[in-house]
Amino acid sequence: MSALHIIESAVTVATNLTLEALPQAVPDPDPVQPPGTEGFTTMMGWARWVALAVCILGLFAAGALMAIQSRRGEGGEHVGKIGMALGGVIVISAGASLVGFLVS
């Protein structure tokens, strides 16, 4: 027997043993919300809507300040504030989606 034939035989035996050890069907249970968490999901929904409302108000305020200060030549300084408010909307939406995925 050559060394190559011995290695091929060992690989074949190892592959067969590995395939036999694996389960044939992986269970896929339906996601179920834990009991007693209905109040938590209600609070998260309220918190998400309040936080998004605050971000929208922040956008309104930044826009108003830009309009007022554009008359003085200082309108471009509030672009960063708009970016921060939009960043907040993105973070809140991502957090709400993540919690919704984990809870439901």
Short mmCIF file of N, CA and C in Angstrom, two decimals:
data_model
loop_
_atom_site.label_atom_id
_atom_site.label_comp_id
_atom_site.label_asym_id
_atom_site.label_seq_id
_atom_site.Cartn_x
_atom_site.Cartn_y
_atom_site.Cartn_z
N MET A 1 0.83 -1.18 0.00
CA MET A 1 0.00 0.00 0.00
C MET A 1 0.88 1.24 0.00
N SER A 2 0.45 2.17 -0.80
CA SER A 2 1.21 3.42 -0.85
C SER A 2 0.67 4.37 0.22
N ALA A 3 1.45 5.37 0.52
CA ALA A 3 1.06 6.36 1.52
C ALA A 3 -0.17 7.13 1.05
N LEU A 4 -0.27 7.39 -0.24
CA LEU A 4 -1.42 8.12 -0.78
C LEU A 4 -2.70 7.32 -0.60
N HIS A 5 -2.63 6.03 -0.81
CA HIS A 5 -3.80 5.18 -0.65
C HIS A 5 -4.24 5.14 0.82
N ILE A 6 -3.29 5.12 1.74
CA ILE A 6 -3.60 5.11 3.18
C ILE A 6 -4.27 6.43 3.58
N ILE A 7 -3.76 7.54 3.06
CA ILE A 7 -4.34 8.86 3.38
C ILE A 7 -5.75 8.96 2.82
N GLU A 8 -5.96 8.48 1.57
CA GLU A 8 -7.30 8.52 0.99
C GLU A 8 -8.27 7.68 1.80
N SER A 9 -7.85 6.53 2.27
CA SER A 9 -8.71 5.67 3.08
C SER A 9 -9.05 6.34 4.41
N ALA A 10 -8.07 6.99 5.02
CA ALA A 10 -8.31 7.66 6.30
C ALA A 10 -9.29 8.82 6.13
N VAL A 11 -9.16 9.57 5.04
CA VAL A 11 -10.08 10.68 4.79
C VAL A 11 -11.49 10.15 4.54
N THR A 12 -11.62 9.07 3.81
CA THR A 12 -12.93 8.49 3.54
C THR A 12 -13.58 8.02 4.83
N VAL A 13 -12.83 7.36 5.70
CA VAL A 13 -13.37 6.87 6.97
C VAL A 13 -13.78 8.05 7.85
N ALA A 14 -12.95 9.09 7.92
CA ALA A 14 -13.26 10.26 8.74
C ALA A 14 -14.50 10.98 8.23
N THR A 15 -14.63 11.10 6.92
CA THR A 15 -15.81 11.75 6.34
C THR A 15 -17.08 10.96 6.65
N ASN A 16 -17.03 9.65 6.51
CA ASN A 16 -18.20 8.82 6.79
C ASN A 16 -18.59 8.90 8.26
N LEU A 17 -17.61 8.88 9.16
CA LEU A 17 -17.92 8.98 10.59
C LEU A 17 -18.52 10.34 10.93
N THR A 18 -18.00 11.39 10.31
CA THR A 18 -18.52 12.74 10.57
C THR A 18 -19.94 12.87 10.07
N LEU A 19 -20.25 12.38 8.88
CA LEU A 19 -21.59 12.47 8.33
C LEU A 19 -22.59 11.65 9.13
N GLU A 20 -22.16 10.51 9.68
CA GLU A 20 -23.05 9.69 10.48
C GLU A 20 -23.32 10.33 11.83
N ALA A 21 -22.39 11.12 12.35
CA ALA A 21 -22.55 11.74 13.67
C ALA A 21 -23.48 12.96 13.62
N LEU A 22 -23.65 13.56 12.45
CA LEU A 22 -24.50 14.75 12.34
C LEU A 22 -25.97 14.35 12.41
N PRO A 23 -26.80 15.18 13.05
CA PRO A 23 -28.24 14.86 13.06
C PRO A 23 -28.82 15.01 11.66
N GLN A 24 -29.81 14.20 11.37
CA GLN A 24 -30.39 14.21 10.03
C GLN A 24 -31.32 15.40 9.81
N ALA A 25 -32.05 15.81 10.84
CA ALA A 25 -32.99 16.92 10.71
C ALA A 25 -32.76 17.91 11.85
N VAL A 26 -32.52 19.14 11.52
CA VAL A 26 -32.32 20.18 12.51
C VAL A 26 -33.68 20.77 12.85
N PRO A 27 -34.06 20.79 14.14
CA PRO A 27 -35.38 21.33 14.49
C PRO A 27 -35.45 22.84 14.26
N ASP A 28 -36.62 23.32 13.84
CA ASP A 28 -36.83 24.74 13.60
C ASP A 28 -38.12 25.17 14.31
N PRO A 29 -38.02 25.48 15.61
CA PRO A 29 -39.25 25.81 16.35
C PRO A 29 -39.76 27.19 15.98
N ASP A 30 -41.08 27.37 16.13
CA ASP A 30 -41.68 28.68 15.90
C ASP A 30 -41.33 29.61 17.06
N PRO A 31 -41.06 30.89 16.75
CA PRO A 31 -40.74 31.83 17.83
C PRO A 31 -42.00 32.12 18.65
N VAL A 32 -41.86 32.11 19.96
CA VAL A 32 -42.97 32.35 20.86
C VAL A 32 -42.55 33.44 21.85
N GLN A 33 -43.42 34.42 22.02
CA GLN A 33 -43.14 35.48 22.97
C GLN A 33 -43.26 34.94 24.39
N PRO A 34 -42.28 35.21 25.25
CA PRO A 34 -42.36 34.70 26.63
C PRO A 34 -43.58 35.28 27.35
N PRO A 35 -44.21 34.50 28.20
CA PRO A 35 -45.38 35.01 28.92
C PRO A 35 -44.98 36.15 29.87
N GLY A 36 -45.85 37.12 29.97
CA GLY A 36 -45.62 38.24 30.87
C GLY A 36 -44.86 39.39 30.25
N THR A 37 -44.56 39.33 28.95
CA THR A 37 -43.79 40.41 28.32
C THR A 37 -44.66 41.33 27.48
N GLU A 38 -45.98 41.19 27.58
CA GLU A 38 -46.86 42.05 26.80
C GLU A 38 -46.70 43.51 27.21
N GLY A 39 -46.58 43.75 28.52
CA GLY A 39 -46.38 45.13 29.00
C GLY A 39 -45.07 45.72 28.50
N PHE A 40 -44.03 44.89 28.41
CA PHE A 40 -42.74 45.37 27.92
C PHE A 40 -42.83 45.81 26.47
N THR A 41 -43.53 45.04 25.66
CA THR A 41 -43.64 45.42 24.25
C THR A 41 -44.47 46.68 24.10
N THR A 42 -45.49 46.86 24.96
CA THR A 42 -46.28 48.09 24.92
C THR A 42 -45.42 49.29 25.28
N MET A 43 -44.61 49.14 26.33
CA MET A 43 -43.71 50.24 26.74
C MET A 43 -42.69 50.56 25.65
N MET A 44 -42.16 49.53 24.99
CA MET A 44 -41.19 49.75 23.92
C MET A 44 -41.83 50.48 22.75
N GLY A 45 -43.08 50.13 22.43
CA GLY A 45 -43.78 50.83 21.36
C GLY A 45 -43.98 52.30 21.69
N TRP A 46 -44.40 52.59 22.92
CA TRP A 46 -44.57 53.99 23.32
C TRP A 46 -43.24 54.73 23.30
N ALA A 47 -42.18 54.10 23.82
CA ALA A 47 -40.87 54.75 23.85
C ALA A 47 -40.38 55.04 22.44
N ARG A 48 -40.61 54.12 21.51
CA ARG A 48 -40.18 54.34 20.12
C ARG A 48 -40.90 55.54 19.51
N TRP A 49 -42.22 55.62 19.70
CA TRP A 49 -42.97 56.73 19.12
C TRP A 49 -42.59 58.06 19.75
N VAL A 50 -42.37 58.07 21.07
CA VAL A 50 -41.96 59.32 21.73
C VAL A 50 -40.58 59.75 21.24
N ALA A 51 -39.66 58.79 21.15
CA ALA A 51 -38.30 59.14 20.71
C ALA A 51 -38.30 59.65 19.26
N LEU A 52 -39.08 59.03 18.39
CA LEU A 52 -39.15 59.51 17.01
C LEU A 52 -39.82 60.87 16.93
N ALA A 53 -40.81 61.12 17.79
CA ALA A 53 -41.44 62.44 17.82
C ALA A 53 -40.45 63.50 18.27
N VAL A 54 -39.61 63.18 19.24
CA VAL A 54 -38.59 64.13 19.70
C VAL A 54 -37.59 64.40 18.58
N CYS A 55 -37.21 63.38 17.82
CA CYS A 55 -36.29 63.59 16.70
C CYS A 55 -36.92 64.47 15.63
N ILE A 56 -38.19 64.28 15.36
CA ILE A 56 -38.87 65.12 14.36
C ILE A 56 -38.93 66.56 14.84
N LEU A 57 -39.23 66.75 16.13
CA LEU A 57 -39.23 68.11 16.69
C LEU A 57 -37.83 68.73 16.61
N GLY A 58 -36.82 67.91 16.81
CA GLY A 58 -35.44 68.40 16.68
C GLY A 58 -35.14 68.84 15.25
N LEU A 59 -35.64 68.10 14.27
CA LEU A 59 -35.46 68.50 12.88
C LEU A 59 -36.19 69.81 12.60
N PHE A 60 -37.40 69.96 13.13
CA PHE A 60 -38.13 71.22 12.96
C PHE A 60 -37.37 72.38 13.58
N ALA A 61 -36.85 72.16 14.78
CA ALA A 61 -36.11 73.24 15.46
C ALA A 61 -34.84 73.60 14.70
N ALA A 62 -34.11 72.60 14.20
CA ALA A 62 -32.89 72.89 13.44
C ALA A 62 -33.23 73.63 12.15
N GLY A 63 -34.31 73.23 11.50
CA GLY A 63 -34.73 73.94 10.28
C GLY A 63 -35.13 75.38 10.57
N ALA A 64 -35.85 75.59 11.66
CA ALA A 64 -36.25 76.95 12.02
C ALA A 64 -35.03 77.81 12.34
N LEU A 65 -34.09 77.25 13.08
CA LEU A 65 -32.88 78.02 13.39
C LEU A 65 -32.09 78.33 12.13
N MET A 66 -32.05 77.39 11.19
CA MET A 66 -31.36 77.67 9.93
C MET A 66 -32.04 78.80 9.18
N ALA A 67 -33.36 78.80 9.17
CA ALA A 67 -34.10 79.85 8.46
C ALA A 67 -33.87 81.21 9.12
N ILE A 68 -33.88 81.24 10.43
CA ILE A 68 -33.69 82.51 11.14
C ILE A 68 -32.26 83.03 10.95
N GLN A 69 -31.29 82.14 11.10
CA GLN A 69 -29.90 82.60 11.05
C GLN A 69 -29.36 82.72 9.64
N SER A 70 -30.10 82.25 8.63
CA SER A 70 -29.62 82.45 7.27
C SER A 70 -29.67 83.93 6.89
N ARG A 71 -30.55 84.66 7.53
CA ARG A 71 -30.63 86.11 7.30
C ARG A 71 -29.36 86.79 7.79
N ARG A 72 -28.72 86.21 8.79
CA ARG A 72 -27.49 86.78 9.34
C ARG A 72 -26.24 86.20 8.68
N GLY A 73 -26.41 85.22 7.82
CA GLY A 73 -25.26 84.60 7.16
C GLY A 73 -24.65 83.47 7.95
N GLU A 74 -25.40 82.89 8.91
CA GLU A 74 -24.89 81.81 9.75
C GLU A 74 -25.69 80.51 9.56
N GLY A 75 -26.37 80.35 8.45
CA GLY A 75 -27.28 79.21 8.24
C GLY A 75 -26.60 77.87 8.14
N GLY A 76 -25.38 77.80 7.69
CA GLY A 76 -24.71 76.53 7.48
C GLY A 76 -24.24 75.84 8.74
N GLU A 77 -24.27 76.53 9.87
CA GLU A 77 -23.78 75.93 11.11
C GLU A 77 -24.72 74.87 11.66
N HIS A 78 -25.97 74.84 11.22
CA HIS A 78 -26.95 73.91 11.77
C HIS A 78 -27.08 72.63 10.96
N VAL A 79 -26.27 72.49 9.93
CA VAL A 79 -26.31 71.26 9.15
C VAL A 79 -25.89 70.07 10.01
N GLY A 80 -24.94 70.28 10.89
CA GLY A 80 -24.50 69.23 11.81
C GLY A 80 -25.62 68.80 12.75
N LYS A 81 -26.44 69.76 13.19
CA LYS A 81 -27.56 69.42 14.07
C LYS A 81 -28.60 68.57 13.34
N ILE A 82 -28.82 68.87 12.08
CA ILE A 82 -29.75 68.05 11.29
C ILE A 82 -29.18 66.64 11.12
N GLY A 83 -27.88 66.56 10.88
CA GLY A 83 -27.24 65.25 10.76
C GLY A 83 -27.35 64.45 12.05
N MET A 84 -27.20 65.12 13.19
CA MET A 84 -27.33 64.43 14.47
C MET A 84 -28.76 63.95 14.69
N ALA A 85 -29.74 64.76 14.33
CA ALA A 85 -31.14 64.35 14.49
C ALA A 85 -31.47 63.16 13.58
N LEU A 86 -30.98 63.20 12.34
CA LEU A 86 -31.20 62.07 11.43
C LEU A 86 -30.47 60.82 11.91
N GLY A 87 -29.28 61.01 12.49
CA GLY A 87 -28.57 59.87 13.08
C GLY A 87 -29.35 59.26 14.24
N GLY A 88 -29.99 60.13 15.04
CA GLY A 88 -30.83 59.64 16.13
C GLY A 88 -32.00 58.83 15.61
N VAL A 89 -32.60 59.28 14.52
CA VAL A 89 -33.72 58.53 13.92
C VAL A 89 -33.24 57.15 13.46
N ILE A 90 -32.07 57.10 12.88
CA ILE A 90 -31.53 55.81 12.41
C ILE A 90 -31.26 54.87 13.58
N VAL A 91 -30.67 55.40 14.65
CA VAL A 91 -30.36 54.55 15.81
C VAL A 91 -31.64 54.07 16.48
N ILE A 92 -32.63 54.96 16.63
CA ILE A 92 -33.89 54.57 17.26
C ILE A 92 -34.59 53.51 16.41
N SER A 93 -34.62 53.70 15.10
CA SER A 93 -35.28 52.73 14.22
C SER A 93 -34.58 51.39 14.26
N ALA A 94 -33.25 51.41 14.28
CA ALA A 94 -32.50 50.15 14.34
C ALA A 94 -32.76 49.44 15.67
N GLY A 95 -32.77 50.20 16.76
CA GLY A 95 -33.03 49.59 18.07
C GLY A 95 -34.43 49.01 18.15
N ALA A 96 -35.41 49.75 17.63
CA ALA A 96 -36.79 49.26 17.66
C ALA A 96 -36.94 48.01 16.81
N SER A 97 -36.28 47.97 15.67
CA SER A 97 -36.34 46.78 14.80
C SER A 97 -35.69 45.59 15.48
N LEU A 98 -34.57 45.81 16.15
CA LEU A 98 -33.87 44.73 16.83
C LEU A 98 -34.72 44.17 17.96
N VAL A 99 -35.30 45.05 18.76
CA VAL A 99 -36.15 44.58 19.87
C VAL A 99 -37.38 43.88 19.32
N GLY A 100 -37.97 44.42 18.26
CA GLY A 100 -39.13 43.76 17.67
C GLY A 100 -38.80 42.37 17.14
N PHE A 101 -37.61 42.23 16.58
CA PHE A 101 -37.19 40.92 16.08
C PHE A 101 -36.97 39.94 17.23
N LEU A 102 -36.37 40.41 18.32
CA LEU A 102 -36.08 39.51 19.43
C LEU A 102 -37.32 39.14 20.21
N VAL A 103 -38.28 40.05 20.32
CA VAL A 103 -39.46 39.79 21.13
C VAL A 103 -40.49 38.97 20.35
N SER A 104 -40.66 39.25 19.07
CA SER A 104 -41.73 38.54 18.33
C SER A 104 -41.26 37.26 17.72
#
